[in-house]
mmCIF file of C-alpha atoms in Angstrom:
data_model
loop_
_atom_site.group_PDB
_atom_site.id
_atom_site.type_symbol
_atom_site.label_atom_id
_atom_site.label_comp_id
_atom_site.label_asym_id
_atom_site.label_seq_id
_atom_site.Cartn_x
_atom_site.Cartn_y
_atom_site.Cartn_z
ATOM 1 C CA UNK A 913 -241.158 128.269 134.243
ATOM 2 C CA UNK A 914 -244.929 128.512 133.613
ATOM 3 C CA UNK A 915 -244.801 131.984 133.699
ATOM 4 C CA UNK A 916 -242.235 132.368 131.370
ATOM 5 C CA UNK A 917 -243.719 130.270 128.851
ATOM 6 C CA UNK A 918 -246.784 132.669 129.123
ATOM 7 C CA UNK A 919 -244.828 135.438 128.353
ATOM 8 C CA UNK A 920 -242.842 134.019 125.739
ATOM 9 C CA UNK A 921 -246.227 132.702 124.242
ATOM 10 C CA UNK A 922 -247.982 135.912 123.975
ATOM 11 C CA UNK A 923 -250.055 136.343 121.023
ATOM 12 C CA UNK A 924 -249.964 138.546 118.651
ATOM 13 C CA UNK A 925 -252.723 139.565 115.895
ATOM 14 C CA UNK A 926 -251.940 139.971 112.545
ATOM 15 C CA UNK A 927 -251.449 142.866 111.042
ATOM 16 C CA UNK A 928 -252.899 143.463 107.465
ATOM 17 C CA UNK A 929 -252.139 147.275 108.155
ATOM 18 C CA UNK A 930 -248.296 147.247 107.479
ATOM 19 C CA UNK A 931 -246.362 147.308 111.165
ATOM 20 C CA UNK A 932 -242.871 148.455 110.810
ATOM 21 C CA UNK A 933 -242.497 147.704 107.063
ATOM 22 C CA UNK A 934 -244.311 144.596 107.616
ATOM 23 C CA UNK A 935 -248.160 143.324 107.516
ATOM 24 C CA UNK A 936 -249.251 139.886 107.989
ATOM 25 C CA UNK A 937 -251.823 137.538 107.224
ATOM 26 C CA UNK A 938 -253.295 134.663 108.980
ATOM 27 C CA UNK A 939 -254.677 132.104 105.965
ATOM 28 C CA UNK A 940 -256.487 128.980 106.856
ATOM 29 C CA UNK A 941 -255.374 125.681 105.219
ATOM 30 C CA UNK A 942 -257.834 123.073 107.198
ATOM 31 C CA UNK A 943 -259.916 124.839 110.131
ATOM 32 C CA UNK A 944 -261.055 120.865 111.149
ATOM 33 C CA UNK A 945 -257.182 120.273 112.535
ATOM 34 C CA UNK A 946 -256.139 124.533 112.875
ATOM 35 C CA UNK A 947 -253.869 124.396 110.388
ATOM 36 C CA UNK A 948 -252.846 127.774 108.996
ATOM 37 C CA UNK A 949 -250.016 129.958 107.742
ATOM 38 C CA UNK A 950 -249.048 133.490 108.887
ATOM 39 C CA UNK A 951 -247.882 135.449 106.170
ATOM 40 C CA UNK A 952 -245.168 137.919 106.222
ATOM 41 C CA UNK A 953 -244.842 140.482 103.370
ATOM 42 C CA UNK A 954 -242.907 143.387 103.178
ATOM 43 C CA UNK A 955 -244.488 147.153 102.868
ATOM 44 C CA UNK A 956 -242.894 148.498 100.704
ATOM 45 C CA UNK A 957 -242.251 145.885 98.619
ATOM 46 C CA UNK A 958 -238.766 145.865 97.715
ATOM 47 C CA UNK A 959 -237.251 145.926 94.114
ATOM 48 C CA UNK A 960 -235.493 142.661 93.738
ATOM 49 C CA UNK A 961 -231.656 142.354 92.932
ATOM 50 C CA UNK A 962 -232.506 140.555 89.504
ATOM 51 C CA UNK A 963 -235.720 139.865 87.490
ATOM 52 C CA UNK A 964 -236.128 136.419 89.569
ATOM 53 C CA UNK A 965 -238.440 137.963 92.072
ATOM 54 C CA UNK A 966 -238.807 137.632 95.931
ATOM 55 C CA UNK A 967 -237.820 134.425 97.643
ATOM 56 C CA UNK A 968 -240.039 132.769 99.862
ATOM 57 C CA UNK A 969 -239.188 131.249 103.132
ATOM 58 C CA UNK A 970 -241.704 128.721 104.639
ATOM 59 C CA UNK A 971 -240.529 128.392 108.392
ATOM 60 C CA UNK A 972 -241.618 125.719 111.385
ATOM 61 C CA UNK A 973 -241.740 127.226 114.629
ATOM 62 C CA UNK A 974 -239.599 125.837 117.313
ATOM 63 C CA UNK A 975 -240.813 125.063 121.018
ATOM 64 C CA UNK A 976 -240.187 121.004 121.069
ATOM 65 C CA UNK A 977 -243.014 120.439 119.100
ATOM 66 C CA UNK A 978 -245.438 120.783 122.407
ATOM 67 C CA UNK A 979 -245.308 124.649 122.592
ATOM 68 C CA UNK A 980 -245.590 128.137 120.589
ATOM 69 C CA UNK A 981 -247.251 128.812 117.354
ATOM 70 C CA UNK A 982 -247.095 131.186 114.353
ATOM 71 C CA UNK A 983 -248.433 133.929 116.206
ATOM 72 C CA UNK A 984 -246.462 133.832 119.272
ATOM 73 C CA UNK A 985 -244.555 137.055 120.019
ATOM 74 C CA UNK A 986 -241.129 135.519 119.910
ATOM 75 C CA UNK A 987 -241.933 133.840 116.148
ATOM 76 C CA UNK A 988 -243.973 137.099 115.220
ATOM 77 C CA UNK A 989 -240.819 138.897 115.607
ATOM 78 C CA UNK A 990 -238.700 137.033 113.871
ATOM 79 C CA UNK A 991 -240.496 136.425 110.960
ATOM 80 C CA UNK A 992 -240.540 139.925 110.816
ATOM 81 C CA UNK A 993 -236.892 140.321 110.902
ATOM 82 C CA UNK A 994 -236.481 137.634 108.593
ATOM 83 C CA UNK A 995 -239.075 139.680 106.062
ATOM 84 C CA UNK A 996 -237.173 142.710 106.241
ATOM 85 C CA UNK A 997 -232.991 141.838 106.598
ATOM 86 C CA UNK A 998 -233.212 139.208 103.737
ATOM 87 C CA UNK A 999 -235.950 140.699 101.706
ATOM 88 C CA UNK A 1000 -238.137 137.635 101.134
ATOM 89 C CA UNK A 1001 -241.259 136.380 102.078
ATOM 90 C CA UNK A 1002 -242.079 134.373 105.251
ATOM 91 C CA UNK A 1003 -245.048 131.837 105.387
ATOM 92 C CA UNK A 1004 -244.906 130.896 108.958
ATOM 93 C CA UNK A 1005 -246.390 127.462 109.521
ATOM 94 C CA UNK A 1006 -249.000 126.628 112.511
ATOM 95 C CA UNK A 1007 -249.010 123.309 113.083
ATOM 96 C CA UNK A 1008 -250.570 120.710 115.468
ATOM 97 C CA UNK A 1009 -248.836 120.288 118.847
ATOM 98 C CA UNK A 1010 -248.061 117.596 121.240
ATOM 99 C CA UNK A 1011 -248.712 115.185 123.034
ATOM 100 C CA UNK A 1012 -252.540 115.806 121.826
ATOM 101 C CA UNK A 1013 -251.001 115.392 118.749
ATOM 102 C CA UNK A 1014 -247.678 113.576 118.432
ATOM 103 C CA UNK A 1015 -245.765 112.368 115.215
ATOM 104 C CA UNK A 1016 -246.436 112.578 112.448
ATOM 105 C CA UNK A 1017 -249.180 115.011 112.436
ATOM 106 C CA UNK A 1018 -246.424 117.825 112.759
ATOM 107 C CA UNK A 1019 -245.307 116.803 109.060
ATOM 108 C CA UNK A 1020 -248.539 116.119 107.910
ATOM 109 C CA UNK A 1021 -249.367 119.950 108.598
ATOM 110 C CA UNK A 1022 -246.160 121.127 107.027
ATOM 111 C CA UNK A 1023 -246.544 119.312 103.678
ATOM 112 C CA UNK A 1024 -250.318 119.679 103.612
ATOM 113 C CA UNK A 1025 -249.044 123.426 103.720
ATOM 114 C CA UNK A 1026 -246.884 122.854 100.590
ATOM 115 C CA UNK A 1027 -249.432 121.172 99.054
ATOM 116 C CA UNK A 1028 -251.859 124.079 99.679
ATOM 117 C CA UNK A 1029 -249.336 126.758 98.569
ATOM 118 C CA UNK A 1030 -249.048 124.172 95.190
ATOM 119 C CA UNK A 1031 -253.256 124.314 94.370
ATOM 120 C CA UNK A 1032 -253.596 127.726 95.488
ATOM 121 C CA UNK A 1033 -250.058 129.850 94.316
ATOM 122 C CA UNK A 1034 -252.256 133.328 94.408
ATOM 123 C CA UNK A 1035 -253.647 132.998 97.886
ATOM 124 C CA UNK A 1036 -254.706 136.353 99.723
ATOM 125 C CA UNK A 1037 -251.862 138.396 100.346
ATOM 126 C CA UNK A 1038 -248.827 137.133 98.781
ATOM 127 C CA UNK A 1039 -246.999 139.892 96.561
ATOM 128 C CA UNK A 1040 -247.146 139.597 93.011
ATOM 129 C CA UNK A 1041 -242.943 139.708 92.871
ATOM 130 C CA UNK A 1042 -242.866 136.513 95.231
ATOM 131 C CA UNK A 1043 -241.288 133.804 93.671
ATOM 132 C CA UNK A 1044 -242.748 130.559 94.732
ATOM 133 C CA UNK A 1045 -240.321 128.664 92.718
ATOM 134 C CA UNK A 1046 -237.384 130.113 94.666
ATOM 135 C CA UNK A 1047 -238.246 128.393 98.025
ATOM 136 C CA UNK A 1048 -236.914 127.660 101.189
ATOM 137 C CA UNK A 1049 -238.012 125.658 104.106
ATOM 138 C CA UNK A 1050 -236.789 126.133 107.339
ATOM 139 C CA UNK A 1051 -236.966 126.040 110.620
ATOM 140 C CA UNK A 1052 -235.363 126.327 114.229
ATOM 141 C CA UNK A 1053 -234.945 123.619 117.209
ATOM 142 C CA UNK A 1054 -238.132 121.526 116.818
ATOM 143 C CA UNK A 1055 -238.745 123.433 113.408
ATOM 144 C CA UNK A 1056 -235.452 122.629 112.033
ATOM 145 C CA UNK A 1057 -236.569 118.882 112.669
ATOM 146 C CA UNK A 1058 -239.873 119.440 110.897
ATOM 147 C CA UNK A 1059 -237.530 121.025 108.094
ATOM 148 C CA UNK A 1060 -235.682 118.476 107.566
ATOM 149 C CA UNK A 1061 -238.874 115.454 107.234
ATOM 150 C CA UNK A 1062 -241.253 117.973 105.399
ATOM 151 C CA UNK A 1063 -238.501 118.550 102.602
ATOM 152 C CA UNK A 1064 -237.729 115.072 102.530
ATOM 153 C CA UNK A 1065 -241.867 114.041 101.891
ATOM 154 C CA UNK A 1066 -241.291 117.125 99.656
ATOM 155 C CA UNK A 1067 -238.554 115.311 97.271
ATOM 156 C CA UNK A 1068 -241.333 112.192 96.496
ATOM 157 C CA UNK A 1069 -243.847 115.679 95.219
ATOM 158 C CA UNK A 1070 -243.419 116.849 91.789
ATOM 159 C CA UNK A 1071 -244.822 120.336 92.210
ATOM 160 C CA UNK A 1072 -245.422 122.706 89.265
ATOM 161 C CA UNK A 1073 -245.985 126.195 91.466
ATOM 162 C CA UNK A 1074 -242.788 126.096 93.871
ATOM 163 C CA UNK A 1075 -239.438 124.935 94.188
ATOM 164 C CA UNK A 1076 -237.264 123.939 96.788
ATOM 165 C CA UNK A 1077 -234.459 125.431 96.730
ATOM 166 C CA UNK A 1078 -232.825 124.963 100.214
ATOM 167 C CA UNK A 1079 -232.964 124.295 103.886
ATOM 168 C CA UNK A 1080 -232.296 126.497 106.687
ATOM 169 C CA UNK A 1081 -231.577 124.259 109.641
ATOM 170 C CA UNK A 1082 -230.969 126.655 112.559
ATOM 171 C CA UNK A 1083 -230.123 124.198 115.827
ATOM 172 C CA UNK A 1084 -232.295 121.627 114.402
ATOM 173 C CA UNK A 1085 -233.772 119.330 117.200
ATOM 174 C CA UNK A 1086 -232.530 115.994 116.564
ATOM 175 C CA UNK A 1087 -231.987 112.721 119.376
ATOM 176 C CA UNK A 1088 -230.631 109.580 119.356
ATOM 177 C CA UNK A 1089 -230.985 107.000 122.325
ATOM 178 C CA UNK A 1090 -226.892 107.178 123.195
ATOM 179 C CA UNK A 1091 -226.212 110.499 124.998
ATOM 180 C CA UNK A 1092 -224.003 112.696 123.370
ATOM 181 C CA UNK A 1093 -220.727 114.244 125.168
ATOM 182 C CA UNK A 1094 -222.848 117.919 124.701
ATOM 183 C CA UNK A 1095 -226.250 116.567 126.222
ATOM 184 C CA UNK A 1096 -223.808 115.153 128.970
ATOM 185 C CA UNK A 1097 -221.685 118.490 129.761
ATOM 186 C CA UNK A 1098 -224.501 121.002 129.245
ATOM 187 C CA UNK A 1099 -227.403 119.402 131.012
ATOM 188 C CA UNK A 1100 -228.131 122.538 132.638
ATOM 189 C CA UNK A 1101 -227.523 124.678 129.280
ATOM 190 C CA UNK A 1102 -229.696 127.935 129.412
ATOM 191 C CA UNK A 1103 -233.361 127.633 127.643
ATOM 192 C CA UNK A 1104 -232.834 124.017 127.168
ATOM 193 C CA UNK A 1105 -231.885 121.502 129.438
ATOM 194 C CA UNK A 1106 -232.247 117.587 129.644
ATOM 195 C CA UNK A 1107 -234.728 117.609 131.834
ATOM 196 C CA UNK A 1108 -236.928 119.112 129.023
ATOM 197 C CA UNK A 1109 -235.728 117.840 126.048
ATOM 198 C CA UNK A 1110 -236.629 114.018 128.176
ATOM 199 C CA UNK A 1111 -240.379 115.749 128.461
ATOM 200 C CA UNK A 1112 -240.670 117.303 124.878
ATOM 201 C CA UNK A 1113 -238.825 113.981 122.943
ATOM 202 C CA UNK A 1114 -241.591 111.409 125.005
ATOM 203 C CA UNK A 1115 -244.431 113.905 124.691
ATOM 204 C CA UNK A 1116 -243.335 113.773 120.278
ATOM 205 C CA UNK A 1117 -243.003 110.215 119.500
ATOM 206 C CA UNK A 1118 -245.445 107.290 119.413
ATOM 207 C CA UNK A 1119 -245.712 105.132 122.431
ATOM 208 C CA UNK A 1120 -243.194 102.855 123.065
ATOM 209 C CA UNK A 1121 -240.533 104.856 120.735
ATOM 210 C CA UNK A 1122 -237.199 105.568 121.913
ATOM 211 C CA UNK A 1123 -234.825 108.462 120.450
ATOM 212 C CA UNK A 1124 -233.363 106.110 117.468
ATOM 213 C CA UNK A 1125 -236.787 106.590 116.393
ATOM 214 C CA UNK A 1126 -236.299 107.863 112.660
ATOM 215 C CA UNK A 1127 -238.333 111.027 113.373
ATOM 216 C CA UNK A 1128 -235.643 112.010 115.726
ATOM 217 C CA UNK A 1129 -232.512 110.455 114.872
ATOM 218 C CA UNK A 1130 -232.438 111.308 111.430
ATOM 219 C CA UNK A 1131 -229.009 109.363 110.433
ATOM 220 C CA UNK A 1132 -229.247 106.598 113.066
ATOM 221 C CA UNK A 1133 -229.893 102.789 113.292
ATOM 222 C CA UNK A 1134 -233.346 102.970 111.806
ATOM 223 C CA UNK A 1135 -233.332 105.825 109.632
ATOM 224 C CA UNK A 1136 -234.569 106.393 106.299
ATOM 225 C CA UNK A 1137 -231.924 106.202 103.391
ATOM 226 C CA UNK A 1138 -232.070 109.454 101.625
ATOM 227 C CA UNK A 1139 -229.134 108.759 98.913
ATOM 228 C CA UNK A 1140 -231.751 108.633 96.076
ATOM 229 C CA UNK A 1141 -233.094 111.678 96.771
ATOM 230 C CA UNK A 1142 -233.070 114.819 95.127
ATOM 231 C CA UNK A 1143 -232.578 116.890 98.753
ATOM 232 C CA UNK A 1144 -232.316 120.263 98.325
ATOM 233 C CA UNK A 1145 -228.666 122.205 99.823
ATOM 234 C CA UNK A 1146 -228.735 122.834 102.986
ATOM 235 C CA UNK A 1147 -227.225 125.221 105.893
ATOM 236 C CA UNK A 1148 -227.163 124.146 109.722
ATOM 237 C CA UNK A 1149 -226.388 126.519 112.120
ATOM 238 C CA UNK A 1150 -225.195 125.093 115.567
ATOM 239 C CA UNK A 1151 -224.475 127.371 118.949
ATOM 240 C CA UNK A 1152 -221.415 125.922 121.027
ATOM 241 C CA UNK A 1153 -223.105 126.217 124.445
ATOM 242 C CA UNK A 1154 -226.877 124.229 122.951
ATOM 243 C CA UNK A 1155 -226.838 121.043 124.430
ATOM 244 C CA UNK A 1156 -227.949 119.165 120.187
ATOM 245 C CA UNK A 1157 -225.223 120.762 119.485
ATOM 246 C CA UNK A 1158 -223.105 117.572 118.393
ATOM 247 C CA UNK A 1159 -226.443 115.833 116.913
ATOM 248 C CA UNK A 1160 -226.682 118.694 114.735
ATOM 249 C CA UNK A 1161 -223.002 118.387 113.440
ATOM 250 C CA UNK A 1162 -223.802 114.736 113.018
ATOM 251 C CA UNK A 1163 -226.859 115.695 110.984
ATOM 252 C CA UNK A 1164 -224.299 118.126 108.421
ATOM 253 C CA UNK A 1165 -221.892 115.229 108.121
ATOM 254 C CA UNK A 1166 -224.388 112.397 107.427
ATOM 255 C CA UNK A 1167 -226.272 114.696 104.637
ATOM 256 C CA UNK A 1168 -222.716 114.691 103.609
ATOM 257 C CA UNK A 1169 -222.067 111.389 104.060
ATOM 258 C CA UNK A 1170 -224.989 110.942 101.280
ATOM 259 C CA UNK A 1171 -223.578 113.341 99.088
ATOM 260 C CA UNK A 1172 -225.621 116.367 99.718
ATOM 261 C CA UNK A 1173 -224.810 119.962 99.608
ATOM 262 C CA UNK A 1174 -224.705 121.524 103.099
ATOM 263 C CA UNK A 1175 -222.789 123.744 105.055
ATOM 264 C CA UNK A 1176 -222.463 123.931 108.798
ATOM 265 C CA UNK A 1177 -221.815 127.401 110.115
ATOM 266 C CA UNK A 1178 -220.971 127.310 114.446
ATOM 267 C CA UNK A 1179 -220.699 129.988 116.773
ATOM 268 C CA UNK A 1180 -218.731 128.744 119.698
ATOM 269 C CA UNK A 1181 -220.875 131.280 122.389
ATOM 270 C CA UNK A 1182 -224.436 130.985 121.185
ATOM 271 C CA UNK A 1183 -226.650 129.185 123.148
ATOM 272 C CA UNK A 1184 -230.089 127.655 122.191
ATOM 273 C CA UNK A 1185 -232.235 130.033 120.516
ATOM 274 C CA UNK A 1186 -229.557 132.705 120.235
ATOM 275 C CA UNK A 1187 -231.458 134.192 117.054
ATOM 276 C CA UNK A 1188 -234.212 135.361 118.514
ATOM 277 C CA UNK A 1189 -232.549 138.063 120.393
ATOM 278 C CA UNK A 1190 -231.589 140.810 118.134
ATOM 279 C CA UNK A 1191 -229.013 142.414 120.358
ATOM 280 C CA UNK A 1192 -226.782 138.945 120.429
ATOM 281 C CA UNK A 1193 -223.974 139.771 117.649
ATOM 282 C CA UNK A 1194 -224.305 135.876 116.972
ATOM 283 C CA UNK A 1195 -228.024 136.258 115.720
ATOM 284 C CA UNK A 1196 -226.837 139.116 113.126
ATOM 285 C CA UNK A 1197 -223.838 137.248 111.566
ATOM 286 C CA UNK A 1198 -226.383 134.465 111.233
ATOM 287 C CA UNK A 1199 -228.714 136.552 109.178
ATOM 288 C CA UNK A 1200 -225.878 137.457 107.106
ATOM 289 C CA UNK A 1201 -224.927 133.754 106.570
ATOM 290 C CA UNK A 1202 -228.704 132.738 105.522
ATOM 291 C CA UNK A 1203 -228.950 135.576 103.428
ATOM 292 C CA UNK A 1204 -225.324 134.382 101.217
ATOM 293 C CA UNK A 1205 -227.104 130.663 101.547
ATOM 294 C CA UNK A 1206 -229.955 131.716 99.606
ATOM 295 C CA UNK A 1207 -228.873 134.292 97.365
ATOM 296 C CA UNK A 1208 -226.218 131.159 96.496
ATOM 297 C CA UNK A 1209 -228.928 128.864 95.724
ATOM 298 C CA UNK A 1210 -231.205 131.452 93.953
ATOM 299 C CA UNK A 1211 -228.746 131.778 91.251
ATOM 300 C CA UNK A 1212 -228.434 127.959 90.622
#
């Protein structure tokens, strides 16, 4: 397993000369706590469809909030994919890790991001056609969790130099102290089992939490209401053999249940972090589904 995660956590520079239609920058937001962006821009950059300009996608990392970063190979590549198969800008998010650094410094980082992006809307790199007030945050597995809080501190914010305009939830990682028939049946589900969600949920929350802890069950006994809030539409993608799967249908209906725009796309024979393999049909019809999600909410 350890040498795995080595692999999987390779790291890759960035790459102001453009690499496959893509360079990147690495931009520092607070060196004191390593928090920094990687930013993904397209080479050439791309005519948009309308006068609006390039939407911008600022995306959390999965890896259960202990492992990965911005500039591991698997994110690197995605990002880029992201960059060039929805024509938008990615601002990939590095944030502080656990348990050195359990909640809430994760959503400390990712708003202190938005806030950064806010005071500084011409930082080093970012095309002139990006439009930073056609946002989205998103976010996979851990990331989709960080989504989700981070837009939510986000709706309290009156910014002037962005706009939320959506989030992309893909198999947000989301708990709740009762077992769920999925986390029963698919304990041994491929890149995710319970054995380490148990290690990545205690390694998260503060001591003495358990998974009805709002940060991880967003919708459950002690949750925070939301119905007041101006939260932005939302899409959640769920895979049918990913052991959140049902926590992340019970995320869709309770944004629902508050009368928020979101739409839950499944695909019955994905399994946990389906998207980051290219060659899995799944991860291209999901493309195309985030990419009618956002050009929706651009036109709004």
């Amino acid at each position: 397993n350890r040498r795995l995660v080595n692999f999987l956590d390779f790291k890759v520079p960035p790459s102001v000369k453009p690499l496959n239609g893509v360079k990147t920058y690495d931009i520092i937001v607070d060196a004191s706590r390593n928090l920094w962006f990687r930013l993904f821009s397209p080479v050439p950059v791309p005519a948009p469809t309308d006068a609006s300009g390039l939407p911008v996608i600022i995306f959390f990392h999965g890896g259960g909030f202990a492992l990965m970063s911005a500039d591991s190979l698997p994110y690197d590549t995605l990002c880029r994919r992201l960059v060039k198969e929805l024509s938008a800008v990615v601002i990939s998010v590095n944030y502080r890790l656990s348990p050195e650094f359990k909640y809430p410094c994760q959503y400390e980082d990712g708003f202190d991001v938005l806030t950064f992006i806010e005071c500084n809307p011409s930082f080093e790199g970012i095309p002139r056609n990006a439009n930073l007030m056609n946002c989205f945050i998103g976010g996979d597995s851990a990331g989709g969790n960080i989504a989700h809080h981070v837009a939510v501190k986000a709706c309290d914010k009156e910014f002037t130099n962005l706009k939320i305009n959506g989030v992309i939830a893909i198999q947000p990682g989301f708990f709740g102290q009762e077992k769920t028939e999925s986390e029963i049946m698919l304990v041994r589900a491929p890149f995710l089992d319970a054995r380490l969600l148990d290690c990545f949920v205690k390694a998260f929350l503060p001591e003495g939490s358990d998974r009805d802890h709002p940060a991880a069950n967003v919708f459950g006994p002690n949750s925070v209401d939301i119905s007041g809030l101006k939260f932005p539409a939302t899409i959640v993608i769920v895979g049918g053999i990913d052991p959140l799967k049902d926590r992340q249908k019970r995320y869709y209906q309770g944004l629902k249940k508050y009368g928020k725009e979101a739409y839950l796309i499944e695909y019955p024979n994905a399994f946990h972090s389906f998207y980051t393999f290219p060659e899995v049909l799944e991860s291209s019809l999901m493309i195309n589904e985030v990419r009618d999600f956002m050009q929706k909410q651009s036109t709004k």
